[in-house]
């Protein structure tokens, strides 16, 4: 069992796995006669394969208990997957770089601050949605289309929080 302490999520630390979606750490420009700031193109939506298209969904997730024990990570080889909290919910992010094998030394665990969303790039190994404290509602953008788009990799993990 590999035990990891979740570290605060930052755009730089998450770069090997995808993007952090956050209006506080992204550039913007004015639109709508200056009434709106557009934080533009924050994450790459990847939709690969036959009849691929982008899906917009809402996940309503029940909270997990900490320490979080995992028996697998999953990946979506044909598309990215983004999670954006709708009510400042914090969640645990566990990731490993794309590849057919997972090196336990490459697994990273993060905790978001409620304002952050994430976009897993296609093929990034990740834990399934793991919201903290209370029921969470997330806007999800990922890939629809033909063929299988979810692989699982067995790995025993225990994620703790420094709080
Ligand atoms: N299965 C599904 O749509 N969700 C997972 O991919 C997940 O990452 O939570
Ligand atoms: Ni997923």
Short mmCIF file of N, CA and C and ligand atoms in Angstrom, two decimals:
data_model
loop_
_atom_site.label_atom_id
_atom_site.label_comp_id
_atom_site.label_asym_id
_atom_site.label_seq_id
_atom_site.Cartn_x
_atom_site.Cartn_y
_atom_site.Cartn_z
N UNK A 1 0.87 -1.20 0.00
CA UNK A 1 0.00 0.00 0.00
C UNK A 1 0.90 1.24 0.00
N UNK A 2 0.76 2.07 -0.99
CA UNK A 2 1.54 3.30 -1.09
C UNK A 2 0.76 4.41 -0.37
N UNK A 3 1.38 5.04 0.64
CA UNK A 3 0.70 6.13 1.34
C UNK A 3 1.24 7.48 0.86
N UNK A 4 0.32 8.40 0.56
CA UNK A 4 0.71 9.73 0.08
C UNK A 4 -0.05 10.78 0.86
N UNK A 5 0.62 11.90 1.19
CA UNK A 5 -0.07 13.03 1.80
C UNK A 5 -0.42 14.01 0.69
N UNK A 6 -1.68 14.40 0.61
CA UNK A 6 -2.11 15.31 -0.45
C UNK A 6 -1.51 16.69 -0.23
N UNK A 7 -0.91 17.25 -1.30
CA UNK A 7 -0.31 18.58 -1.21
C UNK A 7 -1.23 19.60 -1.88
N UNK A 8 -1.14 20.86 -1.50
CA UNK A 8 -2.00 21.87 -2.15
C UNK A 8 -1.76 21.89 -3.66
N UNK A 9 -2.84 21.95 -4.42
CA UNK A 9 -2.75 21.93 -5.88
C UNK A 9 -2.22 23.26 -6.41
N UNK A 10 -1.23 23.19 -7.32
CA UNK A 10 -0.76 24.39 -8.01
C UNK A 10 -0.66 24.10 -9.51
N UNK A 11 -0.84 25.13 -10.35
CA UNK A 11 -0.74 24.90 -11.80
C UNK A 11 0.59 24.28 -12.21
N UNK A 12 1.68 24.75 -11.59
CA UNK A 12 3.00 24.23 -11.97
C UNK A 12 3.14 22.75 -11.63
N UNK A 13 2.72 22.36 -10.42
CA UNK A 13 2.86 20.96 -10.01
C UNK A 13 1.98 20.04 -10.86
N UNK A 14 0.87 20.61 -11.38
CA UNK A 14 -0.09 19.78 -12.12
C UNK A 14 0.24 19.69 -13.61
N UNK A 15 1.21 20.49 -14.06
CA UNK A 15 1.51 20.56 -15.51
C UNK A 15 1.70 19.20 -16.19
N UNK A 16 2.38 18.22 -15.58
CA UNK A 16 2.54 16.91 -16.27
C UNK A 16 1.25 16.14 -16.49
N UNK A 17 0.15 16.61 -15.85
CA UNK A 17 -1.09 15.82 -15.85
C UNK A 17 -2.24 16.52 -16.57
N UNK A 18 -2.10 17.82 -16.78
CA UNK A 18 -3.17 18.59 -17.41
C UNK A 18 -3.13 20.03 -16.92
N UNK A 19 -4.29 20.64 -16.81
CA UNK A 19 -4.34 22.06 -16.41
C UNK A 19 -5.20 22.25 -15.16
N UNK A 20 -4.84 23.28 -14.39
CA UNK A 20 -5.69 23.77 -13.29
C UNK A 20 -6.56 24.88 -13.86
N UNK A 21 -7.86 24.82 -13.58
CA UNK A 21 -8.80 25.82 -14.09
C UNK A 21 -9.14 26.76 -12.95
N UNK A 22 -8.67 28.02 -13.04
CA UNK A 22 -8.80 28.92 -11.89
C UNK A 22 -8.70 30.36 -12.39
N UNK A 23 -9.72 31.17 -12.13
CA UNK A 23 -9.69 32.56 -12.61
C UNK A 23 -8.67 33.40 -11.85
N UNK A 24 -8.20 32.89 -10.70
CA UNK A 24 -7.25 33.68 -9.91
C UNK A 24 -5.82 33.54 -10.41
N UNK A 25 -5.56 32.46 -11.16
CA UNK A 25 -4.18 32.22 -11.63
C UNK A 25 -4.10 32.22 -13.15
N UNK A 26 -5.07 32.89 -13.79
CA UNK A 26 -5.06 32.90 -15.26
C UNK A 26 -5.26 34.33 -15.77
N UNK A 27 -4.70 34.60 -16.91
CA UNK A 27 -4.88 35.91 -17.55
C UNK A 27 -6.31 36.05 -18.05
N UNK A 28 -6.71 37.29 -18.29
CA UNK A 28 -8.06 37.53 -18.83
C UNK A 28 -8.03 38.81 -19.65
N UNK A 29 -9.09 38.99 -20.42
CA UNK A 29 -9.24 40.25 -21.16
C UNK A 29 -10.70 40.66 -21.13
N UNK A 30 -10.94 41.97 -21.25
CA UNK A 30 -12.32 42.48 -21.13
C UNK A 30 -13.15 42.18 -22.38
N UNK A 31 -14.42 41.81 -22.18
CA UNK A 31 -15.38 41.65 -23.28
C UNK A 31 -16.70 42.27 -22.80
N UNK A 32 -17.71 42.25 -23.69
CA UNK A 32 -19.05 42.75 -23.31
C UNK A 32 -18.96 44.18 -22.79
N UNK A 33 -18.34 45.04 -23.57
CA UNK A 33 -18.15 46.48 -23.23
C UNK A 33 -17.50 46.63 -21.86
N UNK A 34 -16.63 45.68 -21.52
CA UNK A 34 -15.86 45.81 -20.28
C UNK A 34 -16.56 45.27 -19.05
N UNK A 35 -17.78 44.77 -19.23
CA UNK A 35 -18.54 44.27 -18.08
C UNK A 35 -18.06 42.88 -17.64
N UNK A 36 -17.35 42.20 -18.54
CA UNK A 36 -16.94 40.81 -18.27
C UNK A 36 -15.45 40.65 -18.53
N UNK A 37 -14.78 39.90 -17.68
CA UNK A 37 -13.39 39.51 -17.94
C UNK A 37 -13.42 38.07 -18.44
N UNK A 38 -12.89 37.81 -19.64
CA UNK A 38 -12.85 36.46 -20.19
C UNK A 38 -11.52 35.80 -19.85
N UNK A 39 -11.58 34.77 -19.06
CA UNK A 39 -10.39 33.93 -18.78
C UNK A 39 -10.42 32.84 -19.85
N UNK A 40 -9.65 33.06 -20.87
CA UNK A 40 -9.81 32.40 -22.16
C UNK A 40 -8.95 31.14 -22.29
N UNK A 41 -9.59 30.05 -22.81
CA UNK A 41 -8.80 28.90 -23.26
C UNK A 41 -7.92 28.34 -22.14
N UNK A 42 -8.53 28.04 -21.02
CA UNK A 42 -7.77 27.63 -19.84
C UNK A 42 -7.29 26.18 -19.87
N UNK A 43 -7.97 25.36 -20.68
CA UNK A 43 -7.61 23.94 -20.71
C UNK A 43 -7.94 23.39 -22.09
N UNK A 44 -7.16 22.41 -22.53
CA UNK A 44 -7.37 21.82 -23.85
C UNK A 44 -8.37 20.67 -23.75
N UNK A 45 -9.49 20.79 -24.48
CA UNK A 45 -10.48 19.72 -24.53
C UNK A 45 -10.07 18.77 -25.67
N UNK A 46 -9.75 17.54 -25.32
CA UNK A 46 -9.33 16.55 -26.32
C UNK A 46 -10.44 15.54 -26.53
N UNK A 47 -10.84 15.36 -27.82
CA UNK A 47 -11.86 14.35 -28.13
C UNK A 47 -11.35 13.56 -29.32
N UNK A 48 -10.88 12.36 -29.07
CA UNK A 48 -10.23 11.54 -30.10
C UNK A 48 -11.14 10.37 -30.47
N UNK A 49 -10.87 9.81 -31.68
CA UNK A 49 -11.53 8.57 -32.09
C UNK A 49 -12.82 8.81 -32.88
N UNK A 50 -13.52 7.70 -33.16
CA UNK A 50 -14.68 7.72 -34.07
C UNK A 50 -15.89 8.44 -33.44
N UNK A 51 -16.46 9.33 -34.20
CA UNK A 51 -17.66 10.08 -33.75
C UNK A 51 -17.42 10.81 -32.42
N UNK A 52 -16.19 11.21 -32.21
CA UNK A 52 -15.85 11.85 -30.93
C UNK A 52 -16.50 13.23 -30.84
N UNK A 53 -16.98 13.55 -29.65
CA UNK A 53 -17.54 14.88 -29.43
C UNK A 53 -17.36 15.24 -27.98
N UNK A 54 -17.43 16.53 -27.66
CA UNK A 54 -17.30 16.99 -26.27
C UNK A 54 -18.66 16.87 -25.58
N UNK A 55 -18.62 16.41 -24.34
CA UNK A 55 -19.84 16.28 -23.53
C UNK A 55 -19.76 17.27 -22.38
N UNK A 56 -20.87 17.87 -22.03
CA UNK A 56 -20.97 18.68 -20.81
C UNK A 56 -21.97 17.98 -19.90
N UNK A 57 -21.48 17.60 -18.71
CA UNK A 57 -22.33 16.88 -17.75
C UNK A 57 -22.21 17.52 -16.38
N UNK A 58 -23.07 17.12 -15.47
CA UNK A 58 -22.95 17.53 -14.07
C UNK A 58 -22.86 16.27 -13.22
N UNK A 59 -21.83 16.21 -12.38
CA UNK A 59 -21.68 15.09 -11.44
C UNK A 59 -22.12 15.60 -10.06
N UNK A 60 -22.99 14.85 -9.42
CA UNK A 60 -23.33 15.13 -8.02
C UNK A 60 -22.72 14.01 -7.20
N UNK A 61 -21.68 14.31 -6.43
CA UNK A 61 -20.88 13.26 -5.76
C UNK A 61 -21.05 13.31 -4.25
N UNK A 62 -21.13 12.13 -3.66
CA UNK A 62 -21.17 12.04 -2.19
C UNK A 62 -19.73 12.14 -1.65
N UNK A 63 -19.55 12.72 -0.47
CA UNK A 63 -18.18 12.93 0.02
C UNK A 63 -17.47 11.63 0.39
N UNK A 64 -16.16 11.69 0.27
CA UNK A 64 -15.32 10.54 0.66
C UNK A 64 -14.77 10.79 2.06
N UNK A 65 -14.34 9.72 2.70
CA UNK A 65 -13.69 9.83 4.01
C UNK A 65 -12.18 9.85 3.82
N UNK A 66 -11.52 10.57 4.72
CA UNK A 66 -10.04 10.61 4.70
C UNK A 66 -9.56 9.83 5.93
N UNK A 67 -8.55 8.95 5.84
CA UNK A 67 -7.73 8.71 4.65
C UNK A 67 -8.53 8.02 3.55
N UNK A 68 -8.21 8.41 2.31
CA UNK A 68 -8.88 7.85 1.13
C UNK A 68 -8.09 6.64 0.67
N UNK A 69 -8.73 5.49 0.67
CA UNK A 69 -8.05 4.28 0.21
C UNK A 69 -8.53 3.94 -1.20
N UNK A 70 -7.58 3.74 -2.09
CA UNK A 70 -7.87 3.48 -3.51
C UNK A 70 -7.30 2.12 -3.90
N UNK A 71 -7.99 1.44 -4.79
CA UNK A 71 -7.47 0.16 -5.28
C UNK A 71 -7.14 0.21 -6.77
N UNK A 72 -7.44 1.36 -7.40
CA UNK A 72 -7.08 1.52 -8.82
C UNK A 72 -7.02 3.00 -9.17
N UNK A 73 -6.35 3.29 -10.29
CA UNK A 73 -6.46 4.57 -10.96
C UNK A 73 -7.04 4.28 -12.34
N UNK A 74 -7.66 5.27 -12.96
CA UNK A 74 -8.24 5.07 -14.30
C UNK A 74 -7.68 6.10 -15.27
N UNK A 75 -7.85 5.86 -16.54
CA UNK A 75 -7.47 6.82 -17.57
C UNK A 75 -8.48 6.80 -18.71
N UNK A 76 -8.55 7.92 -19.42
CA UNK A 76 -9.42 8.02 -20.60
C UNK A 76 -8.51 8.28 -21.80
N UNK A 77 -8.16 7.20 -22.54
CA UNK A 77 -7.17 7.36 -23.62
C UNK A 77 -7.67 8.20 -24.80
N UNK A 78 -9.01 8.31 -24.93
CA UNK A 78 -9.53 9.01 -26.11
C UNK A 78 -10.00 10.44 -25.80
N UNK A 79 -9.73 10.91 -24.61
CA UNK A 79 -10.17 12.27 -24.36
C UNK A 79 -9.76 12.80 -23.00
N UNK A 80 -9.83 14.12 -22.92
CA UNK A 80 -9.55 14.79 -21.63
C UNK A 80 -10.79 14.70 -20.74
N UNK A 81 -10.64 15.10 -19.49
CA UNK A 81 -11.78 15.15 -18.57
C UNK A 81 -11.57 16.28 -17.58
N UNK A 82 -12.50 17.21 -17.56
CA UNK A 82 -12.38 18.39 -16.68
C UNK A 82 -13.48 18.36 -15.62
N UNK A 83 -13.09 18.77 -14.39
CA UNK A 83 -14.02 18.87 -13.27
C UNK A 83 -13.95 20.28 -12.70
N UNK A 84 -15.07 20.98 -12.66
CA UNK A 84 -15.13 22.32 -12.10
C UNK A 84 -16.20 22.37 -11.01
N UNK A 85 -15.81 22.65 -9.75
CA UNK A 85 -16.80 22.69 -8.68
C UNK A 85 -17.78 23.85 -8.86
N UNK A 86 -19.04 23.61 -8.56
CA UNK A 86 -20.06 24.66 -8.74
C UNK A 86 -20.37 25.41 -7.45
N UNK A 87 -19.90 24.86 -6.31
CA UNK A 87 -20.20 25.54 -5.02
C UNK A 87 -18.98 25.51 -4.11
N UNK A 88 -17.80 25.76 -4.69
CA UNK A 88 -16.54 25.84 -3.94
C UNK A 88 -16.26 24.56 -3.14
N UNK A 89 -16.57 23.41 -3.74
CA UNK A 89 -16.25 22.14 -3.08
C UNK A 89 -14.77 21.82 -3.24
N UNK A 90 -14.16 21.33 -2.18
CA UNK A 90 -12.77 20.86 -2.25
C UNK A 90 -12.76 19.38 -2.63
N UNK A 91 -11.75 18.97 -3.35
CA UNK A 91 -11.67 17.54 -3.70
C UNK A 91 -10.22 17.07 -3.77
N UNK A 92 -10.09 15.76 -3.66
CA UNK A 92 -8.77 15.12 -3.72
C UNK A 92 -8.48 14.74 -5.18
N UNK A 93 -7.26 15.01 -5.61
CA UNK A 93 -6.81 14.67 -6.96
C UNK A 93 -5.60 13.75 -6.83
N UNK A 94 -5.69 12.56 -7.41
CA UNK A 94 -4.56 11.63 -7.40
C UNK A 94 -4.25 11.30 -8.86
N UNK A 95 -3.03 11.53 -9.28
CA UNK A 95 -2.70 11.40 -10.69
C UNK A 95 -1.35 10.69 -10.89
N UNK A 96 -1.21 10.15 -12.11
CA UNK A 96 0.08 9.62 -12.57
C UNK A 96 0.18 9.93 -14.06
N UNK A 97 1.39 10.09 -14.56
CA UNK A 97 1.55 10.50 -15.97
C UNK A 97 1.02 9.45 -16.95
N UNK A 98 0.61 9.89 -18.15
CA UNK A 98 0.16 8.92 -19.16
C UNK A 98 1.23 7.86 -19.44
N UNK A 99 0.77 6.67 -19.79
CA UNK A 99 1.69 5.57 -20.10
C UNK A 99 0.99 4.26 -19.79
N UNK A 100 1.51 3.17 -20.32
CA UNK A 100 0.82 1.89 -20.12
C UNK A 100 1.09 1.29 -18.75
N UNK A 101 2.13 1.76 -18.08
CA UNK A 101 2.43 1.30 -16.72
C UNK A 101 2.48 2.51 -15.78
N UNK A 102 2.17 2.30 -14.52
CA UNK A 102 2.27 3.36 -13.51
C UNK A 102 3.47 3.05 -12.60
N UNK A 103 4.41 3.98 -12.54
CA UNK A 103 5.53 3.86 -11.59
C UNK A 103 5.06 4.49 -10.28
N UNK A 104 5.00 3.72 -9.19
CA UNK A 104 4.51 4.30 -7.92
C UNK A 104 5.23 5.58 -7.53
N UNK A 105 6.48 5.71 -7.95
CA UNK A 105 7.23 6.94 -7.63
C UNK A 105 6.68 8.17 -8.36
N UNK A 106 5.90 7.93 -9.41
CA UNK A 106 5.37 9.05 -10.20
C UNK A 106 3.96 9.48 -9.77
N UNK A 107 3.36 8.75 -8.83
CA UNK A 107 1.99 9.08 -8.40
C UNK A 107 2.04 10.32 -7.50
N UNK A 108 1.16 11.29 -7.76
CA UNK A 108 1.08 12.51 -6.96
C UNK A 108 -0.34 12.68 -6.44
N UNK A 109 -0.45 13.21 -5.23
CA UNK A 109 -1.77 13.48 -4.63
C UNK A 109 -1.84 14.97 -4.29
N UNK A 110 -3.00 15.56 -4.63
CA UNK A 110 -3.23 16.98 -4.36
C UNK A 110 -4.59 17.16 -3.69
N UNK A 111 -4.75 18.33 -3.06
CA UNK A 111 -6.06 18.73 -2.56
C UNK A 111 -6.34 20.14 -3.10
N UNK A 112 -7.55 20.35 -3.60
CA UNK A 112 -7.90 21.65 -4.16
C UNK A 112 -8.40 22.58 -3.05
N UNK A 113 -8.55 23.86 -3.40
CA UNK A 113 -8.94 24.83 -2.36
C UNK A 113 -10.40 25.28 -2.51
N UNK A 114 -11.13 24.65 -3.41
CA UNK A 114 -12.55 24.99 -3.57
C UNK A 114 -12.80 25.86 -4.80
N UNK A 115 -11.83 26.68 -5.15
CA UNK A 115 -11.99 27.56 -6.33
C UNK A 115 -11.36 26.93 -7.57
N UNK A 116 -10.59 25.88 -7.37
CA UNK A 116 -9.85 25.27 -8.48
C UNK A 116 -10.62 24.12 -9.13
N UNK A 117 -10.53 24.07 -10.45
CA UNK A 117 -10.96 22.89 -11.19
C UNK A 117 -9.73 22.27 -11.82
N UNK A 118 -9.89 21.06 -12.37
CA UNK A 118 -8.78 20.40 -13.06
C UNK A 118 -9.26 19.86 -14.40
N UNK A 119 -8.34 19.80 -15.33
CA UNK A 119 -8.57 19.12 -16.61
C UNK A 119 -7.48 18.06 -16.76
N UNK A 120 -7.90 16.78 -16.73
CA UNK A 120 -6.95 15.68 -16.94
C UNK A 120 -6.75 15.55 -18.45
N UNK A 121 -5.47 15.63 -18.89
CA UNK A 121 -5.25 15.44 -20.33
C UNK A 121 -5.50 13.97 -20.69
N UNK A 122 -5.80 13.71 -21.94
CA UNK A 122 -6.09 12.34 -22.38
C UNK A 122 -4.97 11.41 -21.93
N UNK A 123 -5.35 10.31 -21.29
CA UNK A 123 -4.38 9.29 -20.89
C UNK A 123 -3.81 9.48 -19.50
N UNK A 124 -4.05 10.62 -18.88
CA UNK A 124 -3.55 10.82 -17.51
C UNK A 124 -4.29 9.88 -16.56
N UNK A 125 -3.52 9.12 -15.77
CA UNK A 125 -4.14 8.23 -14.76
C UNK A 125 -4.64 9.09 -13.61
N UNK A 126 -5.85 8.78 -13.11
CA UNK A 126 -6.40 9.59 -12.03
C UNK A 126 -7.37 8.77 -11.19
N UNK A 127 -7.57 9.24 -9.95
CA UNK A 127 -8.61 8.66 -9.09
C UNK A 127 -9.97 9.17 -9.55
N UNK A 128 -11.01 8.40 -9.34
CA UNK A 128 -12.36 8.88 -9.67
C UNK A 128 -12.72 10.03 -8.74
N UNK A 129 -13.69 10.81 -9.14
CA UNK A 129 -14.07 12.03 -8.46
C UNK A 129 -14.16 11.79 -6.95
N UNK A 130 -13.45 12.60 -6.16
CA UNK A 130 -13.35 12.37 -4.71
C UNK A 130 -13.52 13.68 -3.96
N UNK A 131 -14.79 14.04 -3.72
CA UNK A 131 -15.09 15.33 -3.09
C UNK A 131 -15.00 15.20 -1.57
N UNK A 132 -14.58 16.26 -0.92
CA UNK A 132 -14.41 16.28 0.53
C UNK A 132 -15.60 16.93 1.22
N UNK A 133 -15.82 16.52 2.49
CA UNK A 133 -16.70 17.21 3.45
C UNK A 133 -18.20 17.13 3.19
N UNK A 134 -18.66 17.39 1.95
CA UNK A 134 -20.12 17.45 1.73
C UNK A 134 -20.42 17.05 0.29
N UNK A 135 -21.70 16.82 0.01
CA UNK A 135 -22.09 16.47 -1.35
C UNK A 135 -21.58 17.55 -2.29
N UNK A 136 -21.01 17.14 -3.40
CA UNK A 136 -20.43 18.11 -4.34
C UNK A 136 -21.12 18.05 -5.69
N UNK A 137 -21.18 19.21 -6.36
CA UNK A 137 -21.77 19.31 -7.69
C UNK A 137 -20.71 19.89 -8.62
N UNK A 138 -20.38 19.15 -9.68
CA UNK A 138 -19.28 19.52 -10.57
C UNK A 138 -19.74 19.58 -12.01
N UNK A 139 -19.33 20.63 -12.72
CA UNK A 139 -19.48 20.64 -14.17
C UNK A 139 -18.34 19.81 -14.75
N UNK A 140 -18.69 18.88 -15.62
CA UNK A 140 -17.69 17.96 -16.19
C UNK A 140 -17.71 18.09 -17.71
N UNK A 141 -16.52 18.28 -18.28
CA UNK A 141 -16.39 18.32 -19.75
C UNK A 141 -15.47 17.18 -20.14
N UNK A 142 -16.00 16.21 -20.89
CA UNK A 142 -15.15 15.09 -21.32
C UNK A 142 -15.63 14.58 -22.68
N UNK A 143 -15.17 13.42 -23.08
CA UNK A 143 -15.32 12.94 -24.44
C UNK A 143 -16.42 11.88 -24.54
N UNK A 144 -17.28 12.05 -25.56
CA UNK A 144 -18.25 11.02 -25.92
C UNK A 144 -17.88 10.48 -27.30
N UNK A 145 -18.40 9.35 -27.65
CA UNK A 145 -18.11 8.77 -28.97
C UNK A 145 -17.99 7.27 -28.90
N UNK A 146 -17.49 6.71 -29.98
CA UNK A 146 -17.41 5.24 -30.08
C UNK A 146 -16.21 4.70 -29.31
N UNK A 147 -16.32 3.43 -28.97
CA UNK A 147 -15.15 2.74 -28.41
C UNK A 147 -14.99 2.94 -26.91
N UNK A 148 -14.15 2.11 -26.35
CA UNK A 148 -13.90 2.18 -24.91
C UNK A 148 -13.02 3.37 -24.58
N UNK A 149 -13.36 4.08 -23.51
CA UNK A 149 -12.57 5.26 -23.13
C UNK A 149 -12.28 5.28 -21.64
N UNK A 150 -12.18 4.09 -21.03
CA UNK A 150 -11.86 4.07 -19.59
C UNK A 150 -11.11 2.79 -19.27
N UNK A 151 -9.81 2.96 -18.95
CA UNK A 151 -8.98 1.81 -18.55
C UNK A 151 -8.72 1.94 -17.05
N UNK A 152 -8.64 0.83 -16.36
CA UNK A 152 -8.30 0.83 -14.93
C UNK A 152 -6.97 0.14 -14.72
N UNK A 153 -6.21 0.66 -13.72
CA UNK A 153 -4.90 0.08 -13.38
C UNK A 153 -4.90 -0.21 -11.89
N UNK A 154 -4.75 -1.47 -11.49
CA UNK A 154 -4.79 -1.80 -10.06
C UNK A 154 -3.56 -1.26 -9.33
N UNK A 155 -3.81 -0.49 -8.30
CA UNK A 155 -2.73 0.04 -7.45
C UNK A 155 -3.34 0.40 -6.11
N UNK A 156 -2.68 -0.04 -5.03
CA UNK A 156 -3.22 0.20 -3.67
C UNK A 156 -2.62 1.50 -3.13
N UNK A 157 -3.52 2.46 -2.86
CA UNK A 157 -3.06 3.79 -2.41
C UNK A 157 -3.82 4.20 -1.16
N UNK A 158 -3.15 4.95 -0.29
CA UNK A 158 -3.81 5.53 0.89
C UNK A 158 -3.45 7.02 0.94
N UNK A 159 -4.46 7.86 0.83
CA UNK A 159 -4.22 9.30 0.72
C UNK A 159 -4.63 9.97 2.03
N UNK A 160 -3.70 10.72 2.60
CA UNK A 160 -4.00 11.44 3.85
C UNK A 160 -3.97 12.94 3.60
N UNK A 161 -4.54 13.68 4.57
CA UNK A 161 -4.56 15.14 4.48
C UNK A 161 -3.82 15.72 5.67
N UNK A 162 -3.12 16.81 5.50
CA UNK A 162 -2.39 17.44 6.59
C UNK A 162 -3.29 18.42 7.33
N UNK A 163 -4.40 17.91 7.91
CA UNK A 163 -5.32 18.85 8.59
C UNK A 163 -6.21 18.08 9.57
N1 LIG B 1 -16.87 7.47 -14.99
C1 LIG B 1 -16.89 8.76 -15.04
O1 LIG B 1 -17.54 9.37 -15.87
N2 LIG B 1 -16.13 9.45 -14.10
C2 LIG B 1 -14.77 9.10 -13.90
O2 LIG B 1 -14.13 9.12 -15.16
C3 LIG B 1 -14.10 10.06 -12.97
O3 LIG B 1 -12.93 10.45 -13.25
O4 LIG B 1 -14.75 10.39 -11.95
NI1 LIG B 2 -12.22 9.92 -15.09
#
